[in-house]
CSV table of C-alpha atoms in Angstrom, one decimal:
chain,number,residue,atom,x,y,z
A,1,UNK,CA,37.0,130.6,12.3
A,2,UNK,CA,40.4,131.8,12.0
A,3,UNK,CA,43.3,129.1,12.9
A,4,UNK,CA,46.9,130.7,13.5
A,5,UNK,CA,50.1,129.2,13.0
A,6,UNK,CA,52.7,130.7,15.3
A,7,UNK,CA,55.4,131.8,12.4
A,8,UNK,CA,55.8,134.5,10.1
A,9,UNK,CA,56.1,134.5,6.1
A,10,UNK,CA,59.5,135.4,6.0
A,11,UNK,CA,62.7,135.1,7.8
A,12,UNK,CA,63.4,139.0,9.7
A,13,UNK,CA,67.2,139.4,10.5
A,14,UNK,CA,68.3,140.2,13.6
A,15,UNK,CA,69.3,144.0,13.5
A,16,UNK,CA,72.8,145.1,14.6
A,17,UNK,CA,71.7,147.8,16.5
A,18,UNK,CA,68.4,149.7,17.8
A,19,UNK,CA,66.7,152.2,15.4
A,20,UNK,CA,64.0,153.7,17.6
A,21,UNK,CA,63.7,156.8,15.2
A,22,UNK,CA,63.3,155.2,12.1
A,23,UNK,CA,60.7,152.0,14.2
A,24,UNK,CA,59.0,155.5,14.7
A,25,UNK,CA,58.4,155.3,11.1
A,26,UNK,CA,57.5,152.1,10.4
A,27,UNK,CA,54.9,152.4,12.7
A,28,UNK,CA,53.0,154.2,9.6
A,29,UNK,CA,52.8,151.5,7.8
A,30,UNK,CA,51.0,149.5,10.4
A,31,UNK,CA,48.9,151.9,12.0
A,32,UNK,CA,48.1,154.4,9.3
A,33,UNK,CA,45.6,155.1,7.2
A,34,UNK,CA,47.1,153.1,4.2
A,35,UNK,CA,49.2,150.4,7.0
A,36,UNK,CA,48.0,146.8,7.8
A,37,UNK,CA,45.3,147.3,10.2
A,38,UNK,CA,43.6,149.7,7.6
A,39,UNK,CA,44.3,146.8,5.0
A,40,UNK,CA,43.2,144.1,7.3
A,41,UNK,CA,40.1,145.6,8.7
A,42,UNK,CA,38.8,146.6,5.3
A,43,UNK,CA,38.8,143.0,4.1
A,44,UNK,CA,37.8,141.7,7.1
A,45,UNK,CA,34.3,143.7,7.6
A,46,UNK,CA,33.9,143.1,3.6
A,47,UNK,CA,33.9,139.9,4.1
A,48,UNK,CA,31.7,139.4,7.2
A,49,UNK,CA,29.2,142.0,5.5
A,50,UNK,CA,29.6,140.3,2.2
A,51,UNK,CA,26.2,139.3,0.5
A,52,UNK,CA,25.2,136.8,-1.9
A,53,UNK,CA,28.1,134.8,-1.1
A,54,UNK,CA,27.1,131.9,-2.7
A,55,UNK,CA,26.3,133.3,-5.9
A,56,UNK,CA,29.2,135.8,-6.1
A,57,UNK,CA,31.8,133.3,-4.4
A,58,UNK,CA,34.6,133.6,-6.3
A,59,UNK,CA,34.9,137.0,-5.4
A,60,UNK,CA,33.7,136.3,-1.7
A,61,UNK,CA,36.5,133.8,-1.4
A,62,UNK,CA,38.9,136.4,-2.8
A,63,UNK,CA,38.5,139.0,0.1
A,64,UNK,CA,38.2,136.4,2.6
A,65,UNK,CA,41.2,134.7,1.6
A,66,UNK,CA,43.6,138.0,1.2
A,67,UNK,CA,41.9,138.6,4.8
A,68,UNK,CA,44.1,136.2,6.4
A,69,UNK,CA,46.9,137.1,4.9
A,70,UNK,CA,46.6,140.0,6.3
A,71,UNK,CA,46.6,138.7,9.9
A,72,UNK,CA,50.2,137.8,9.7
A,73,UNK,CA,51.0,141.2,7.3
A,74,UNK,CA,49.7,143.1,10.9
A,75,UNK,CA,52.2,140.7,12.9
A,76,UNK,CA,54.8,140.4,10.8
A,77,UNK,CA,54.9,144.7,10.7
A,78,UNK,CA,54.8,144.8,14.1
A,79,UNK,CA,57.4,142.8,15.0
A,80,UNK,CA,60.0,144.6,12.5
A,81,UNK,CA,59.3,147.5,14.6
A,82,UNK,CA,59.9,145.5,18.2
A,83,UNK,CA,63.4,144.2,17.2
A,84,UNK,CA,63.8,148.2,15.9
A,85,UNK,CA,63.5,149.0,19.1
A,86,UNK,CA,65.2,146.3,20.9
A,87,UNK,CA,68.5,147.6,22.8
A,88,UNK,CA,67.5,151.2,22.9
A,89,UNK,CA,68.0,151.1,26.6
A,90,UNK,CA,70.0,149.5,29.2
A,91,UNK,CA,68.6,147.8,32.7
A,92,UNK,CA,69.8,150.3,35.5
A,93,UNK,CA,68.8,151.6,38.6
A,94,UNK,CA,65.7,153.8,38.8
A,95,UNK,CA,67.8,156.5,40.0
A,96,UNK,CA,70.7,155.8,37.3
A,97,UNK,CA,67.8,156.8,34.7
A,98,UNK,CA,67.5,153.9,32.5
A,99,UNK,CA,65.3,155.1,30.3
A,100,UNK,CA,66.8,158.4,29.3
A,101,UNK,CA,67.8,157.5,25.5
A,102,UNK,CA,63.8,157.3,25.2
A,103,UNK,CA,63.4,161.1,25.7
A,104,UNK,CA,65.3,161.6,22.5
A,105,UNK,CA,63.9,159.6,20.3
A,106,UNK,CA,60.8,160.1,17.6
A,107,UNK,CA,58.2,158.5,19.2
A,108,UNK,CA,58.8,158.5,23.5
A,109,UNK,CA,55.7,156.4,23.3
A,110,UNK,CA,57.5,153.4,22.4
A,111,UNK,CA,58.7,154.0,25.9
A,112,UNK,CA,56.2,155.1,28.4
A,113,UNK,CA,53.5,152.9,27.0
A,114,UNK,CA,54.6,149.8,25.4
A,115,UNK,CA,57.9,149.0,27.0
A,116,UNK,CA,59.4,149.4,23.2
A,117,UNK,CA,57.6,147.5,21.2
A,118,UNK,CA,54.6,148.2,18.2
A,119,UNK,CA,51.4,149.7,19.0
A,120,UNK,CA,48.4,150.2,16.5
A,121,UNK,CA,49.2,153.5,15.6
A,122,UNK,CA,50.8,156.4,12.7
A,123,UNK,CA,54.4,157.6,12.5
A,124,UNK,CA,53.0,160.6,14.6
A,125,UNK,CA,52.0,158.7,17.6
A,126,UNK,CA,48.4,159.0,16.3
A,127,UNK,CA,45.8,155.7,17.1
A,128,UNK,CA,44.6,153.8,14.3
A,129,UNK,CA,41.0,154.1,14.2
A,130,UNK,CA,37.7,152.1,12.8
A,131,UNK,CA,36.8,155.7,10.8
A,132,UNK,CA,39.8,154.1,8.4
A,133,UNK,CA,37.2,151.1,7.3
A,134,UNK,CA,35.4,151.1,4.1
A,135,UNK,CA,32.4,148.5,3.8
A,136,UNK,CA,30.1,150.3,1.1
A,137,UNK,CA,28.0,146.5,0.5
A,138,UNK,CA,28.3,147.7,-3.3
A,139,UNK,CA,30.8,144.9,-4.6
A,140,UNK,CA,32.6,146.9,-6.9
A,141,UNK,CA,32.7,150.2,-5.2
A,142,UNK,CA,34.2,148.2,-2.3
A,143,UNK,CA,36.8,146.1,-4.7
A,144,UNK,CA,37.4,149.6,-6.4
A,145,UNK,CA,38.1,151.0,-3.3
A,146,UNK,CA,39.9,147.9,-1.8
A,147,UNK,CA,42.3,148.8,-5.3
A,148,UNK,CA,43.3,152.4,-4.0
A,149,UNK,CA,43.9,150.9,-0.5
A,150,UNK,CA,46.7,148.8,-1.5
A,151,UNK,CA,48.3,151.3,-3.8
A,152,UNK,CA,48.5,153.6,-1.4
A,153,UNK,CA,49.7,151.0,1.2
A,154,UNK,CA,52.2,150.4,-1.9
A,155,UNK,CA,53.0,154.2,-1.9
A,156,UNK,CA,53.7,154.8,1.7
A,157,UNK,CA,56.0,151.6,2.0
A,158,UNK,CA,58.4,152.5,-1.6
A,159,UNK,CA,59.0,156.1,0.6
A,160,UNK,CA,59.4,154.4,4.0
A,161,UNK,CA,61.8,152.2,2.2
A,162,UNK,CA,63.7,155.0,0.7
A,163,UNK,CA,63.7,156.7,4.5
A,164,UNK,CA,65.7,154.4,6.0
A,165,UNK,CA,68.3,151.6,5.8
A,166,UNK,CA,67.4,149.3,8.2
A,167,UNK,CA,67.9,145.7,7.1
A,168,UNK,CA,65.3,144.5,8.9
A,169,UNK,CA,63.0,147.4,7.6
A,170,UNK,CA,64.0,147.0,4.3
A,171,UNK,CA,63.5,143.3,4.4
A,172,UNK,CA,59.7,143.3,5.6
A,173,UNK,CA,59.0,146.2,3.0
A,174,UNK,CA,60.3,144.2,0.0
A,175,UNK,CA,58.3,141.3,0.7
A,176,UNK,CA,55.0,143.6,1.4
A,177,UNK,CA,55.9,145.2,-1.9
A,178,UNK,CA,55.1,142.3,-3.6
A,179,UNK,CA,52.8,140.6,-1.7
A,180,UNK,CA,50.7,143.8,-2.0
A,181,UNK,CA,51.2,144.0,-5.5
A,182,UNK,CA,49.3,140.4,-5.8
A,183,UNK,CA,46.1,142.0,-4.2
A,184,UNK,CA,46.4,145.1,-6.6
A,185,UNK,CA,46.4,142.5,-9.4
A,186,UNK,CA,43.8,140.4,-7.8
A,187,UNK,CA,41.7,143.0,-7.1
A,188,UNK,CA,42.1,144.6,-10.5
A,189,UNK,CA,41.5,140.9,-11.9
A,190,UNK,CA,38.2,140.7,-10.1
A,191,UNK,CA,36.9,144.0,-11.3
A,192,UNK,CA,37.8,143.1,-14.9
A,193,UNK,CA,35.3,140.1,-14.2
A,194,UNK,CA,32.8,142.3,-13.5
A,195,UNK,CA,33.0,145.5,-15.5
A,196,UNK,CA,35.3,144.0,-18.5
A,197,UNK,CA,37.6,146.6,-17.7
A,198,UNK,CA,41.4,146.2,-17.8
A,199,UNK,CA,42.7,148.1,-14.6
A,200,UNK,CA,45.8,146.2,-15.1
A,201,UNK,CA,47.0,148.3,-17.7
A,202,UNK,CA,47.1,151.0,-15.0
A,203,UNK,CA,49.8,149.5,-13.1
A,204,UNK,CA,52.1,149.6,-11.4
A,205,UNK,CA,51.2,152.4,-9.5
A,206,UNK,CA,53.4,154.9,-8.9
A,207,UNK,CA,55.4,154.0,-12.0
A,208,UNK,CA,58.2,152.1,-10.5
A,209,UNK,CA,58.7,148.0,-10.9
A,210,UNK,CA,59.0,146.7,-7.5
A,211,UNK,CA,62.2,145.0,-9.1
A,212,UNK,CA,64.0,148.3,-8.6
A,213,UNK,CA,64.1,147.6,-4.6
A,214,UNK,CA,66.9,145.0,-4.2
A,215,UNK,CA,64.8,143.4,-1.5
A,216,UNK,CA,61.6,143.0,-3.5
A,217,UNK,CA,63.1,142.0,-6.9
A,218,UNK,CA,64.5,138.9,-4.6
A,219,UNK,CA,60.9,137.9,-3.8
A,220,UNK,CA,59.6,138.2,-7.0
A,221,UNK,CA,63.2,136.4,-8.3
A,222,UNK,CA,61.2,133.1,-6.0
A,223,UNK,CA,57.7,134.0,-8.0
A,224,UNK,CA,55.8,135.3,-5.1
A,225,UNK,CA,54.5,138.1,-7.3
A,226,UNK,CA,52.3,135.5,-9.2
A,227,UNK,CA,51.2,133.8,-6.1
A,228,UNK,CA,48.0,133.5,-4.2
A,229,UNK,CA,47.1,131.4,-1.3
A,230,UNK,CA,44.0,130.4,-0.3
A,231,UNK,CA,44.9,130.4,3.5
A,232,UNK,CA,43.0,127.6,4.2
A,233,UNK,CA,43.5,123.7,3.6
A,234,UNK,CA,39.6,123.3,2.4
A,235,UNK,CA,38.6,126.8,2.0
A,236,UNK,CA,38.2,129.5,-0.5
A,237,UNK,CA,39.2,127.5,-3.6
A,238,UNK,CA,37.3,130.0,-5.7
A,239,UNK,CA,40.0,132.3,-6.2
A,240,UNK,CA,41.2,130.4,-9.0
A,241,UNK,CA,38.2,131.5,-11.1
A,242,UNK,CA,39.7,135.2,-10.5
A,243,UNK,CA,43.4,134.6,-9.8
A,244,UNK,CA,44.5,133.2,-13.8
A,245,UNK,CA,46.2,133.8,-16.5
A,246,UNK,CA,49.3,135.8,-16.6
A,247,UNK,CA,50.9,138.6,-14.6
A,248,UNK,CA,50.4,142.1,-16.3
A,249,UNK,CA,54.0,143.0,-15.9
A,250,UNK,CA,56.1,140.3,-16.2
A,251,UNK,CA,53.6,137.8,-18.2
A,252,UNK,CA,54.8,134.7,-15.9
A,253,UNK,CA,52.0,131.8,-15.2
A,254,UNK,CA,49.5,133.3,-12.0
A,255,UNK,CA,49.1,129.9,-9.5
A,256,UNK,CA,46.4,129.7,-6.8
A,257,UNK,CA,48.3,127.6,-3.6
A,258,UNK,CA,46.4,126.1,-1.2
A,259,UNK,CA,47.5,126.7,2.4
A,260,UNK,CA,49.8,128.7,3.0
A,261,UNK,CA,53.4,129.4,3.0
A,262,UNK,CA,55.7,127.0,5.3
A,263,UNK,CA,56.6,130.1,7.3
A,264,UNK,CA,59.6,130.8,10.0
A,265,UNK,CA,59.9,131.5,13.7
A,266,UNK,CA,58.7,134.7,15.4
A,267,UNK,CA,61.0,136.3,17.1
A,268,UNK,CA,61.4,135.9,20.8
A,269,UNK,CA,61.9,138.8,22.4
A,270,UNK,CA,64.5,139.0,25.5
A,271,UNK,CA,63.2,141.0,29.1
A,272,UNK,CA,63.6,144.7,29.3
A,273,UNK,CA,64.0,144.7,33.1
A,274,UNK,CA,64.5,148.9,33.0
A,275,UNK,CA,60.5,148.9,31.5
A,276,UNK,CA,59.6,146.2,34.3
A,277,UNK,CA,58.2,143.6,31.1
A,278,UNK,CA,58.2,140.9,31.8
A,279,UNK,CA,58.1,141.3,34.7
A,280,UNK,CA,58.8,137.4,35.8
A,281,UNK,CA,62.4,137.7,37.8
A,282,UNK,CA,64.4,133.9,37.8
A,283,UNK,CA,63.0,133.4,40.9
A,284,UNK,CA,59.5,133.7,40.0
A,285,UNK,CA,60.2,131.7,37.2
A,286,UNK,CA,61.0,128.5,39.6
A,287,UNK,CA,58.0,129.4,41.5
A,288,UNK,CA,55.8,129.2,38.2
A,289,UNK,CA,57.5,126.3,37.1
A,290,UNK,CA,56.5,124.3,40.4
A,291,UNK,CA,52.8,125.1,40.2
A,292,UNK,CA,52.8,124.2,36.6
A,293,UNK,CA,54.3,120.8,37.6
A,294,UNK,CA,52.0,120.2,40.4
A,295,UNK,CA,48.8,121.3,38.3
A,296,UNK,CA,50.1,118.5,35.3
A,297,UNK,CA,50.8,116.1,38.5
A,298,UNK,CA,54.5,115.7,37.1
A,299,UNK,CA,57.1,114.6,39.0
C-alpha cells in the first residue's frame, strides 16, 4: 500500500512571470523516455514482479523504496511545469479571444487540453507510454538497466538546466540532480554486491560534478547526496545493507533515514476562468458549501 502525504520535498518559488515555452520543455523530463514516469514506472513493475524477495531483500527493499520516491519526483515535476504556465493568459470574453497567447507558444496543448497545466508527456507533445518500462525479472540486468535510466534522466535534466533560466526550473532540476545521483550510487552499490564490480568509479556520468549547478551544489551543501530514505516508518530497512560506506565522489558518511523528508506545501493553484477550470463560480461555491453543511448536520 502506498500512503501519500500532501507536500512536496522541496520548497518551489513562485515564478515572476509565465514561461509556457520553456514548461514546453520541462515536460521532457516528466514524460520522456529518461523523465519521471519512465523512472517511476520502471521501479514500480520491478518491484511488484520482483522474486525471491525474501531472500534477496535487501535489494527488493532498494527498488521498492526509491519507488516511492519517485511518486512525489512525478508530482513535484509536474507542478514546476503548472506554475510555468500559470499567467500565460488573461480571463476575457469568448469573443475578446482569451486564449490567443496559447497559439504562440511551444506546446498549444498546454492549452486546448489541460487548461495549462502538466500532462504525461515529451517536450514534443508526444504521450508517455508503458513501451518505456523495463522489467527483464533478471536482477542485475534490471539494476544494470535501472543504472542507465537514471543517467540518462541525469543527462537530459543538466541540458534542460542549461536551456533555460527559470528559477523555478532551475530549482526542481538541482534537487533532482542529486537526488538522482543517490539512485545511480545506490544502484551501482547494489550491483557491486552482486558482481564485486566497482561501477562507482564510472561516475559521474557525463563528467560534470553536480556541484557545478548553483542549485544542486546547495542540496548537496545540506548532505542530500549521501541520503536515502526508506519512505516508510516500518518498511524497507534493508537498504542499509546496500546503502553504506562512503560517497564515491566526495567520500562523506552514506545514512539510511527512515521516513521521509518533512516536506513543504503544494502549491495551490488559482482558477483560470478563460479555460473554464475550475469551473466552480462564487456562487456555486455557497451552494456547495450549504450541502456540505447539511450532509455533516452543521449548523
Amino acid at each position: 500500500m502506498f500512503k501519500r502525504v500532501n507536500k512536496l520535498p522541496i520548497q518551489l518559488p513562485q515564478p515572476k512571470h509565465p514561461d509556457p515555452n520553456a514548461a514546453s520543455a520541462v515536460q521532457e523530463l516528466l514524460g520522456g523516455r529518461f523523465g519521471e514516469m519512465s523512472t517511476l514506472n520502471n521501479y514500480l513493475f520491478q518491484s511488484f514482479a520482483f522474486r525471491d524477495k525474501e531472500k534477496l531483500k535487501p535489494f527488493y527493499h532498494l527498488v521498492a523504496s526509491i519507488t516511492a520516491e519517485e511518486v512525489g519526483h512525478v508530482e513535484l515535476v509536474a507542478n514546476t511545469i503548472n506554475l510555468m504556465l500559470t499567467g500565460t493568459t488573461q480571463p476575457g470574453d469568448p469573443d475578446t479571444t482569451p486564449l490567443k497567447n496559447g497559439t504562440d507558444k511551444r506546446n498549444t496543448y498546454h492549452f486546448i487540453d489541460t487548461a495549462q497545466t502538466a500532462k504525461p508527456w515529451d517536450s514534443m507533445g508526444k504521450a508517455w507510454t508503458g513501451d518505456y518500462v523495463f522489467n527483464s525479472g533478471n536482477l542485475l540486468l534490471d539494476l544494470l538497466h535501472n543504472v542507465f535510466l537514471e543517467i540518462g534522466a541525469r543527462t537530459h535534466k543538466m541540458r534542460v538546466y542549461e536551456m533555460t533560466d527559470n528559477p523555478v526550473a532551475r530549482e526542481m532540476i538541482g534537487y533532482l540532480l542529486v537526488r538522482g545521483g543517490v539512485h545511480i550510487v545506490a544502484y551501482a552499490k547494489a550491483i557491486e554486491m552482486i558482481t564485486g564490480v566497482d561501477v562507482t568509479r564510472l561516475l559521474p556520468i557525463p563528467k560534470l560534478k553536480n556541484a557545478q549547478f548553483d542549485v544542486a551544489k546547495k542540496y548537496e551543501d545540506q548532505g542530500l547526496h549521501r541520503r536515502l530514505y526508506t519512505w516508510s516508518d516500518t518498511c524497507f530497512k534493508e537498504i542499509g545493507q546496500i546503502w553504506k560506506g562512503t560517497h564515491p565522489e566526495d567520500g562523506s558518511t552514506l545514512e539510511v533515514v527512515e521516513g521521509m523528508p518533512e516536506g513543504f506545501p503544494v502549491p495551490d493553484l488559482p482558477e483560470v476562468p478563460e479555460e473554464f477550470a475550475p469551473g466552480i463560480s462564487a456562487e456555486d461555491f455557497a451552494q456547495i458549501f450549504e450541502r456540505l453543511k447539511q450532509a455533516g448536520n452543521i449548523h
